[in-house]
Amino acid sequence: MSESLTNDQESRRLIHQELSTNILVEAGAGSGKTQMLAERMAAGVAAGVYHVEHMASVTFTRKAASELRGRFHLALEEELSLSAQDSERSAHVQSALSNLERFFAGTIHSFCARLLRERPVESGVSPGFTELDETEDMELRQRGWRDFVTSVREAGDPDMMALLQAGIRPTDLDSAFATVSANDDVEFPPGEAERPDPKPAWEALD
């Protein structure tokens, strides 16, 4: 048996059995991470270590959350069939299946929104707020960017005038704005170098 196969089997055993240990799993796409997570959660429920009302599965997309919820349901059904001879484990799984709607599976945005709605007074946020989806967020950012460009052009902002004089249109900066917006945790320092003189390059080109 190859070493890589042995390591894989040991990793899967840890995921299934080390239910009280925090585990970080790194693996390539299609390697079965979602299925292993569903099976780990179901095994924890059957062992009485986890309770669905105290569980939260946070994903990046709604599609992934829906898939995980479905696999978790199937994993619980599988655990129920395997626990037929163990009344305690069977009772844990049946209780989870009866209260599956109390299990949270969703995006980080919906998870945070749920916390805010549960504590509206402490958070100072109206419980009637709604979260933006990806499309709405992109449209809102693009509208804000267009409004900003229009306002600084009308105000004769010197930086904007310098860009226009250099032959750079505001639309040429759309992709840069999108990159900065999508990585708001990254600093993009402007640098301290002097602006190069384009005249020698133009003369050489001529």
C-alpha atoms as a printed R data frame, in Angstrom:
    type eleno elety resid chain resno       x      y       z
1   ATOM     1    CA   MET     A     1   0.000  0.000   0.000
2   ATOM     2    CA   SER     A     2   1.461  3.382  -1.017
3   ATOM     3    CA   GLU     A     3   2.315  5.988   1.598
4   ATOM     4    CA   SER     A     4  -0.067  8.559   0.067
5   ATOM     5    CA   LEU     A     5  -2.974  6.110   0.286
6   ATOM     6    CA   THR     A     6  -2.119  5.336   3.913
7   ATOM     7    CA   ASN     A     7  -2.007  9.051   4.734
8   ATOM     8    CA   ASP     A     8  -5.362  9.577   3.057
9   ATOM     9    CA   GLN     A     9  -6.973  6.771   5.045
10  ATOM    10    CA   GLU     A    10  -5.525  8.142   8.284
11  ATOM    11    CA   SER     A    11  -6.827 11.627   7.463
12  ATOM    12    CA   ARG     A    12 -10.311 10.258   6.806
13  ATOM    13    CA   ARG     A    13 -10.195  8.308  10.070
14  ATOM    14    CA   LEU     A    14  -9.293 11.467  11.982
15  ATOM    15    CA   ILE     A    15 -12.144 13.382  10.360
16  ATOM    16    CA   HIS     A    16 -14.624 10.648  11.282
17  ATOM    17    CA   GLN     A    17 -13.418  9.850  14.784
18  ATOM    18    CA   GLU     A    18 -11.629 12.867  16.309
19  ATOM    19    CA   LEU     A    19 -14.916 14.674  16.851
20  ATOM    20    CA   SER     A    20 -13.749 16.928  19.695
21  ATOM    21    CA   THR     A    21 -10.648 18.159  17.870
22  ATOM    22    CA   ASN     A    22 -10.457 21.205  15.615
23  ATOM    23    CA   ILE     A    23  -9.287 20.026  12.203
24  ATOM    24    CA   LEU     A    24  -8.118 21.939   9.135
25  ATOM    25    CA   VAL     A    25  -8.565 19.981   5.910
26  ATOM    26    CA   GLU     A    26  -6.747 21.031   2.748
27  ATOM    27    CA   ALA     A    27  -7.429 19.069  -0.430
28  ATOM    28    CA   GLY     A    28  -7.971 19.628  -4.118
29  ATOM    29    CA   ALA     A    29 -11.293 20.141  -5.839
30  ATOM    30    CA   GLY     A    30 -13.358 16.973  -6.164
31  ATOM    31    CA   SER     A    31 -11.460 15.115  -3.449
32  ATOM    32    CA   GLY     A    32 -14.544 14.719  -1.231
33  ATOM    33    CA   LYS     A    33 -14.162 17.502   1.342
34  ATOM    34    CA   THR     A    34 -17.883 18.302   1.386
35  ATOM    35    CA   GLN     A    35 -18.842 14.657   1.783
36  ATOM    36    CA   MET     A    36 -16.322 14.158   4.584
37  ATOM    37    CA   LEU     A    37 -17.642 17.217   6.396
38  ATOM    38    CA   ALA     A    38 -21.207 15.910   6.130
39  ATOM    39    CA   GLU     A    39 -20.145 12.504   7.419
40  ATOM    40    CA   ARG     A    40 -18.172 14.073  10.289
41  ATOM    41    CA   MET     A    41 -21.186 16.125  11.360
42  ATOM    42    CA   ALA     A    42 -23.453 13.097  11.186
43  ATOM    43    CA   ALA     A    43 -20.979 10.987  13.165
44  ATOM    44    CA   GLY     A    44 -20.765 13.713  15.794
45  ATOM    45    CA   VAL     A    45 -24.541 13.886  16.065
46  ATOM    46    CA   ALA     A    46 -24.818 10.110  16.427
47  ATOM    47    CA   ALA     A    47 -22.170 10.126  19.158
48  ATOM    48    CA   GLY     A    48 -23.967 12.892  21.027
49  ATOM    49    CA   VAL     A    49 -21.011 15.261  20.615
50  ATOM    50    CA   TYR     A    50 -22.839 17.671  18.280
51  ATOM    51    CA   HIS     A    51 -26.389 19.018  18.365
52  ATOM    52    CA   VAL     A    52 -27.992 20.395  15.221
53  ATOM    53    CA   GLU     A    53 -29.299 23.525  16.936
54  ATOM    54    CA   HIS     A    54 -25.736 24.407  17.932
55  ATOM    55    CA   MET     A    55 -24.143 23.696  14.558
56  ATOM    56    CA   ALA     A    56 -23.293 26.170  11.813
57  ATOM    57    CA   SER     A    57 -21.849 25.348   8.427
58  ATOM    58    CA   VAL     A    58 -20.579 28.455   6.640
59  ATOM    59    CA   THR     A    59 -19.850 28.346   2.911
60  ATOM    60    CA   PHE     A    60 -18.987 30.825   0.178
61  ATOM    61    CA   THR     A    61 -22.070 30.325  -1.995
62  ATOM    62    CA   ARG     A    62 -25.727 29.458  -1.524
63  ATOM    63    CA   LYS     A    63 -25.332 26.547  -3.928
64  ATOM    64    CA   ALA     A    64 -22.585 25.036  -1.778
65  ATOM    65    CA   ALA     A    65 -24.690 25.518   1.347
66  ATOM    66    CA   SER     A    66 -27.655 23.771  -0.255
67  ATOM    67    CA   GLU     A    67 -25.448 20.874  -1.373
68  ATOM    68    CA   LEU     A    68 -23.950 20.475   2.096
69  ATOM    69    CA   ARG     A    69 -27.359 20.496   3.755
70  ATOM    70    CA   GLY     A    70 -28.522 17.736   1.403
71  ATOM    71    CA   ARG     A    71 -25.435 15.610   2.002
72  ATOM    72    CA   PHE     A    72 -25.744 16.091   5.757
73  ATOM    73    CA   HIS     A    73 -29.331 14.857   5.592
74  ATOM    74    CA   LEU     A    74 -28.247 11.769   3.638
75  ATOM    75    CA   ALA     A    75 -25.360 11.154   6.049
76  ATOM    76    CA   LEU     A    76 -27.778 11.251   8.979
77  ATOM    77    CA   GLU     A    77 -30.016  8.733   7.231
78  ATOM    78    CA   GLU     A    78 -26.985  6.501   6.718
79  ATOM    79    CA   GLU     A    79 -26.017  6.845  10.388
80  ATOM    80    CA   LEU     A    80 -29.561  5.930  11.369
81  ATOM    81    CA   SER     A    81 -29.392  2.669   9.417
82  ATOM    82    CA   LEU     A    82 -25.974  1.850  10.899
83  ATOM    83    CA   SER     A    83 -27.192  2.612  14.430
84  ATOM    84    CA   ALA     A    84 -30.247  0.367  14.300
85  ATOM    85    CA   GLN     A    85 -28.817 -1.848  17.050
86  ATOM    86    CA   ASP     A    86 -27.664  1.062  19.226
87  ATOM    87    CA   SER     A    87 -30.668  2.760  20.805
88  ATOM    88    CA   GLU     A    88 -28.713  5.740  22.133
89  ATOM    89    CA   ARG     A    89 -27.046  6.611  18.835
90  ATOM    90    CA   SER     A    90 -30.295  5.997  17.000
91  ATOM    91    CA   ALA     A    91 -32.141  8.380  19.329
92  ATOM    92    CA   HIS     A    92 -29.543 11.094  18.717
93  ATOM    93    CA   VAL     A    93 -29.875 10.783  14.953
94  ATOM    94    CA   GLN     A    94 -33.682 10.639  14.987
95  ATOM    95    CA   SER     A    95 -33.768 13.786  17.120
96  ATOM    96    CA   ALA     A    96 -31.469 15.538  14.636
97  ATOM    97    CA   LEU     A    97 -33.597 14.494  11.666
98  ATOM    98    CA   SER     A    98 -36.709 15.785  13.427
99  ATOM    99    CA   ASN     A    99 -35.038 19.163  14.038
100 ATOM   100    CA   LEU     A   100 -32.999 19.492  10.870
101 ATOM   101    CA   GLU     A   101 -34.502 22.919  10.135
102 ATOM   102    CA   ARG     A   102 -32.590 24.218  13.179
103 ATOM   103    CA   PHE     A   103 -29.269 23.351  11.537
104 ATOM   104    CA   PHE     A   104 -27.703 26.419   9.906
105 ATOM   105    CA   ALA     A   105 -26.030 26.068   6.515
106 ATOM   106    CA   GLY     A   106 -25.422 29.227   4.530
107 ATOM   107    CA   THR     A   107 -23.010 31.884   3.366
108 ATOM   108    CA   ILE     A   108 -20.904 34.033   5.673
109 ATOM   109    CA   HIS     A   109 -23.245 36.924   4.830
110 ATOM   110    CA   SER     A   110 -26.367 35.057   5.861
111 ATOM   111    CA   PHE     A   111 -24.642 33.772   9.007
112 ATOM   112    CA   CYS     A   112 -23.689 37.298  10.076
113 ATOM   113    CA   ALA     A   113 -27.173 38.533   9.176
114 ATOM   114    CA   ARG     A   114 -28.691 35.866  11.382
115 ATOM   115    CA   LEU     A   115 -26.539 36.944  14.326
116 ATOM   116    CA   LEU     A   116 -27.500 40.590  13.811
117 ATOM   117    CA   ARG     A   117 -31.208 39.767  13.649
118 ATOM   118    CA   GLU     A   118 -30.936 37.751  16.851
119 ATOM   119    CA   ARG     A   119 -29.302 40.714  18.627
120 ATOM   120    CA   PRO     A   120 -30.721 43.866  16.953
121 ATOM   121    CA   VAL     A   121 -30.486 46.030  20.080
122 ATOM   122    CA   GLU     A   122 -26.877 45.134  20.851
123 ATOM   123    CA   SER     A   123 -25.808 45.509  17.216
124 ATOM   124    CA   GLY     A   124 -27.751 48.731  16.648
125 ATOM   125    CA   VAL     A   125 -29.119 47.421  13.348
126 ATOM   126    CA   SER     A   126 -32.763 47.296  12.325
127 ATOM   127    CA   PRO     A   127 -33.915 43.643  12.215
128 ATOM   128    CA   GLY     A   128 -35.702 44.352   8.933
129 ATOM   129    CA   PHE     A   129 -32.496 44.822   6.914
130 ATOM   130    CA   THR     A   130 -31.710 42.708   3.850
131 ATOM   131    CA   GLU     A   131 -28.361 41.444   2.571
132 ATOM   132    CA   LEU     A   132 -27.149 42.179  -0.947
133 ATOM   133    CA   ASP     A   133 -26.437 39.280  -3.245
134 ATOM   134    CA   GLU     A   134 -23.389 39.235  -5.513
135 ATOM   135    CA   THR     A   135 -25.178 40.872  -8.455
136 ATOM   136    CA   GLU     A   136 -26.701 43.658  -6.373
137 ATOM   137    CA   ASP     A   137 -23.363 44.314  -4.698
138 ATOM   138    CA   MET     A   138 -21.596 44.641  -8.063
139 ATOM   139    CA   GLU     A   139 -24.286 46.965  -9.438
140 ATOM   140    CA   LEU     A   140 -24.130 49.163  -6.333
141 ATOM   141    CA   ARG     A   141 -20.342 49.467  -6.545
142 ATOM   142    CA   GLN     A   142 -20.439 50.289 -10.250
143 ATOM   143    CA   ARG     A   143 -23.076 52.961  -9.651
144 ATOM   144    CA   GLY     A   144 -20.992 54.469  -6.841
145 ATOM   145    CA   TRP     A   145 -17.907 54.504  -9.063
146 ATOM   146    CA   ARG     A   146 -19.746 56.216 -11.926
147 ATOM   147    CA   ASP     A   147 -21.210 58.818  -9.567
148 ATOM   148    CA   PHE     A   148 -17.753 59.482  -8.116
149 ATOM   149    CA   VAL     A   149 -16.150 59.911 -11.553
150 ATOM   150    CA   THR     A   150 -18.922 62.274 -12.658
151 ATOM   151    CA   SER     A   151 -18.653 64.408  -9.531
152 ATOM   152    CA   VAL     A   152 -14.851 64.827  -9.649
153 ATOM   153    CA   ARG     A   153 -14.922 65.683 -13.370
154 ATOM   154    CA   GLU     A   154 -17.564 68.323 -12.812
155 ATOM   155    CA   ALA     A   155 -15.565 69.716  -9.880
156 ATOM   156    CA   GLY     A   156 -12.398 69.924 -11.989
157 ATOM   157    CA   ASP     A   157 -10.446 67.656  -9.647
158 ATOM   158    CA   PRO     A   158  -6.723 68.083 -10.528
159 ATOM   159    CA   ASP     A   159  -5.992 64.365 -10.400
160 ATOM   160    CA   MET     A   160  -8.867 63.643 -12.766
161 ATOM   161    CA   MET     A   161  -7.769 66.472 -15.090
162 ATOM   162    CA   ALA     A   162  -4.232 65.048 -15.119
163 ATOM   163    CA   LEU     A   163  -5.581 61.629 -16.114
164 ATOM   164    CA   LEU     A   164  -7.653 63.120 -18.916
165 ATOM   165    CA   GLN     A   165  -4.689 65.153 -20.185
166 ATOM   166    CA   ALA     A   166  -2.618 61.965 -20.242
167 ATOM   167    CA   GLY     A   167  -5.238 60.344 -22.456
168 ATOM   168    CA   ILE     A   168  -6.573 58.029 -19.728
169 ATOM   169    CA   ARG     A   169 -10.334 57.710 -19.672
170 ATOM   170    CA   PRO     A   170 -12.150 57.010 -16.395
171 ATOM   171    CA   THR     A   171 -13.534 53.803 -17.922
172 ATOM   172    CA   ASP     A   172  -9.935 52.605 -18.308
173 ATOM   173    CA   LEU     A   173  -9.808 52.428 -14.512
174 ATOM   174    CA   ASP     A   174 -12.932 50.269 -14.110
175 ATOM   175    CA   SER     A   175 -10.992 47.020 -13.795
176 ATOM   176    CA   ALA     A   176  -8.583 48.580 -11.273
177 ATOM   177    CA   PHE     A   177 -11.501 49.845  -9.194
178 ATOM   178    CA   ALA     A   178 -13.091 46.368  -9.281
179 ATOM   179    CA   THR     A   179  -9.810 44.810  -8.087
180 ATOM   180    CA   VAL     A   180  -9.457 47.256  -5.193
181 ATOM   181    CA   SER     A   181 -13.123 46.797  -4.216
182 ATOM   182    CA   ALA     A   182 -12.864 43.012  -4.243
183 ATOM   183    CA   ASN     A   183  -9.764 43.116  -2.023
184 ATOM   184    CA   ASP     A   184 -10.646 45.717   0.570
185 ATOM   185    CA   ASP     A   185  -8.349 44.036   3.106
186 ATOM   186    CA   VAL     A   186  -5.296 44.708   0.918
187 ATOM   187    CA   GLU     A   187  -3.425 48.014   0.903
188 ATOM   188    CA   PHE     A   188  -2.549 49.496  -2.486
189 ATOM   189    CA   PRO     A   189   0.079 52.179  -1.728
190 ATOM   190    CA   PRO     A   190   0.420 54.758  -4.511
191 ATOM   191    CA   GLY     A   191   4.208 54.840  -4.274
192 ATOM   192    CA   GLU     A   192   6.529 57.833  -4.032
193 ATOM   193    CA   ALA     A   193   8.211 57.841  -7.446
194 ATOM   194    CA   GLU     A   194   8.130 60.924  -9.651
195 ATOM   195    CA   ARG     A   195   5.896 60.868 -12.685
196 ATOM   196    CA   PRO     A   196   8.023 59.965 -15.724
197 ATOM   197    CA   ASP     A   197   8.367 62.458 -18.561
198 ATOM   198    CA   PRO     A   198   6.832 60.926 -21.701
199 ATOM   199    CA   LYS     A   199   8.443 63.419 -24.102
200 ATOM   200    CA   PRO     A   200  11.728 61.505 -24.652
201 ATOM   201    CA   ALA     A   201   9.766 58.319 -25.380
202 ATOM   202    CA   TRP     A   202   7.557 60.133 -27.892
203 ATOM   203    CA   GLU     A   203  10.592 61.718 -29.569
204 ATOM   204    CA   ALA     A   204  12.328 58.363 -29.829
205 ATOM   205    CA   LEU     A   205   9.177 56.827 -31.240
206 ATOM   206    CA   ASP     A   206   8.885 59.588 -33.842
